[in-house]
């Protein structure tokens, strides 16, 4: 665990935009994020995007079944290499190693790498508060398109991000944070009409966070973008 924090803080000054937080996600948030995986039965196709130092990865590995597959996507090459090294001593990783694939790249690369893939569980560790509103909209829509029927997409948002945004250094930054919050709020409203949206509050995370889970319905056009 100490090595994970050290890796995180080594990269933070260089890659804050990619990492989007001042602390790695806590084990409490990881538990909330992976809850849908623990509840699903049968063979599952799992995708993790924005793995970072692996707080969600380790919880996913602990919940994986003998027939599950996992694809781990991370854009930061240093973090991905460090994650691979740190997992070599993880018993859960070793048990599932033959069914795990590492992808170094951005989320936009995934459709070409997995053109026909439909994932039963998608766990996103992407720091939406550091993206533009347009990017957040596009990412959420792309992840929804990759969901299988009855598949679950989980992501998180920091609680009170707009209040934190009031201390941003410029009006441009404040407007971006407000825009991201607006996109996520609109997305959850639209998603609740095409599936089920539930949330879990993780107050012990730094900062406190909300895990959001969207389960895609079997209805017509439920695989289409949710935000227009």
C-alpha positions in Angstrom: 0.0 0.0 0.0 2.9 2.4 0.8 4.4 1.8 -2.6 1.1 2.6 -4.2 1.0 6.0 -2.5 4.6 6.7 -3.4 4.0 5.9 -7.0 0.9 8.1 -7.0 2.8 11.1 -5.5 5.8 10.7 -7.8 3.5 11.2 -10.8 1.1 13.8 -9.3 3.2 16.9 -10.2 3.7 15.8 -13.8 0.3 14.2 -14.6 -2.3 15.9 -12.4 -4.6 16.4 -15.3 -4.6 12.6 -15.9 -4.8 11.6 -12.3 -7.2 14.2 -11.1 -6.9 13.8 -7.3 -4.6 14.6 -4.4 -4.9 11.1 -3.0 -5.4 7.6 -4.4 -8.9 6.3 -4.1 -9.6 4.6 -0.7 -10.4 1.0 -0.1 -13.9 2.1 1.0 -14.6 3.8 -2.3 -13.1 0.7 -4.1 -15.5 -1.5 -2.3 -18.5 0.7 -3.3 -17.3 0.8 -6.9 -16.9 -2.9 -7.3 -20.2 -3.8 -5.5 -22.0 -4.6 -8.8 -19.3 -7.1 -9.7 -19.8 -9.0 -6.4 -23.5 -9.2 -7.0 -23.4 -10.6 -10.5 -23.3 -14.4 -11.1 -21.8 -16.4 -13.9 -19.0 -15.6 -16.3 -18.4 -11.8 -16.6 -16.5 -9.7 -19.1 -15.0 -6.8 -17.0 -13.4 -3.6 -18.2 -11.5 -1.1 -16.0 -10.6 2.3 -17.4 -8.3 4.7 -15.6 -6.7 2.1 -13.4 -4.0 4.4 -12.0 -2.2 2.8 -9.1 -4.8 0.0 -8.9 -7.1 0.6 -5.8 -10.1 -0.5 -7.9 -8.1 -3.2 -9.7 -7.2 -5.1 -6.6 -10.8 -5.1 -5.4 -11.9 -6.3 -8.9 -9.3 -9.1 -8.7 -10.6 -10.2 -5.3 -14.1 -10.5 -6.6 -13.3 -12.2 -10.0 -14.7 -15.6 -10.6 -12.9 -18.5 -12.4 -14.5 -17.7 -15.7 -14.3 -13.9 -15.6 -12.1 -11.9 -18.0 -10.6 -8.5 -17.2 -9.3 -5.8 -19.5 -7.3 -3.0 -17.7 -6.9 0.3 -19.6 -4.6 3.1 -18.4 -3.2 6.0 -20.4 -0.2 6.7 -18.2 2.6 4.3 -19.2 4.5 4.7 -15.9 1.5 4.0 -13.8 0.5 1.0 -15.9 4.0 -0.5 -15.7 4.1 0.0 -11.9 0.7 -1.6 -11.6 1.9 -4.7 -13.4 4.9 -5.0 -11.2 2.8 -4.5 -8.0 0.4 -7.2 -9.0 3.0 -9.9 -9.5 2.8 -10.6 -5.8 -1.0 -10.5 -5.6 -2.5 -14.0 -5.2 -5.8 -13.0 -6.9 -3.9 -11.6 -9.9 -1.9 -14.8 -10.2 -5.1 -16.9 -10.0 -6.6 -15.0 -13.0 -3.5 -13.9 -14.9 -4.3 -15.8 -18.0 -7.6 -14.0 -18.4 -6.3 -10.5 -17.8 -5.2 -8.0 -20.6 -3.4 -4.7 -20.0 -4.1 -1.9 -22.5 -1.9 1.2 -22.6 -3.9 3.9 -24.2 -6.9 6.2 -23.9 -10.5 5.3 -23.7 -11.0 6.5 -27.3 -8.7 3.6 -28.4 -11.1 0.9 -27.0 -13.7 0.7 -29.8 -11.0 -0.2 -32.3 -9.4 -2.7 -30.0 -12.7 -4.2 -29.0 -15.0 -3.6 -32.0 -17.6 -6.2 -31.0 -17.0 -6.4 -27.3 -19.8 -6.0 -24.8 -18.8 -5.8 -21.2 -20.9 -7.0 -18.3 -19.2 -4.7 -15.8 -17.3 -1.5 -16.5 -15.5 0.3 -13.7 -14.2 3.8 -14.4 -11.5 5.4 -12.3 -11.3 8.4 -14.7 -11.1 11.8 -12.9 -14.1 13.5 -14.5 -13.6 16.7 -12.6 -10.4 17.2 -14.6 -12.0 16.7 -18.0 -13.9 19.2 -20.1 -17.7 18.8 -20.1 -17.7 17.7 -23.7 -15.1 15.0 -22.9 -17.1 13.7 -20.0 -20.2 13.5 -22.1 -18.4 11.6 -24.9 -16.7 9.2 -22.4 -20.0 8.3 -20.7 -21.7 7.7 -24.0 -18.8 5.6 -25.2 -18.8 3.5 -22.1 -22.5 3.0 -22.4 -22.1 1.7 -25.9 -19.7 -0.9 -24.7 -22.2 -2.3 -22.1 -23.8 -5.6 -22.6 -27.5 -6.0 -21.8 -28.0 -5.8 -18.1 -24.4 -4.6 -17.8 -23.4 -2.2 -15.2 -21.2 1.0 -15.5 -19.7 2.3 -12.3 -17.9 5.7 -12.0 -17.4 8.2 -9.2 -17.7 11.9 -8.6 -16.4 13.9 -5.7 -19.0 15.3 -3.4 -19.3 19.1 -3.3 -17.0 19.5 -6.3 -18.8 22.8 -7.2 -17.8 24.3 -3.8 -14.2 23.2 -4.3 -14.4 24.7 -7.8 -15.1 28.1 -6.3 -11.5 28.2 -5.2 -10.2 27.4 -8.7 -7.5 29.8 -10.0 -9.5 31.2 -12.9 -13.1 31.8 -14.2 -12.3 29.3 -17.0 -11.6 26.5 -14.5 -14.7 27.3 -12.4 -16.8 27.2 -15.5 -15.4 23.9 -16.5 -16.1 22.3 -13.1 -19.7 23.6 -13.2 -20.1 22.3 -16.7 -18.9 18.8 -15.7 -21.2 18.8 -12.8 -24.1 19.8 -15.1 -23.3 17.0 -17.6 -23.2 14.3 -14.9 -26.4 15.5 -13.4 -28.1 15.5 -16.8 -26.6 12.1 -17.6 -27.9 10.5 -14.4 -31.4 11.9 -15.2 -31.4 10.5 -18.7 -29.9 7.2 -17.6 -32.6 6.7 -15.1 -35.1 6.6 -18.0 -33.3 3.9 -19.9 -32.1 1.8 -16.9 -31.5 1.9 -13.2 -29.2 4.4 -11.4 -28.0 3.9 -7.8 -25.4 5.6 -5.7 -23.2 4.9 -2.7 -21.6 7.6 -0.6 -18.0 7.0 0.5 -17.3 9.6 3.2 -13.9 8.1 4.2 -12.5 8.8 0.8 -10.3 11.9 0.4 -12.2 13.9 -0.8 -15.5 12.2 0.0 -16.9 10.6 -3.2 -20.1 9.2 -4.6 -20.0 5.9 -6.5 -22.6 5.9 -9.3 -23.9 2.7 -10.8 -25.9 2.5 -14.1 -27.5 -0.8 -15.1 -28.5 -0.9 -18.7 -32.0 -2.1 -19.4 -33.0 -4.6 -22.2 -35.3 -2.0 -23.8 -35.0 -0.8 -27.4 -32.2 1.7 -28.1 -30.8 1.3 -24.5 -27.3 1.0 -26.0 -27.5 4.5 -27.6 -25.8 7.6 -26.1 -27.7 8.9 -23.1 -26.8 12.6 -23.4 -27.5 14.5 -26.6 
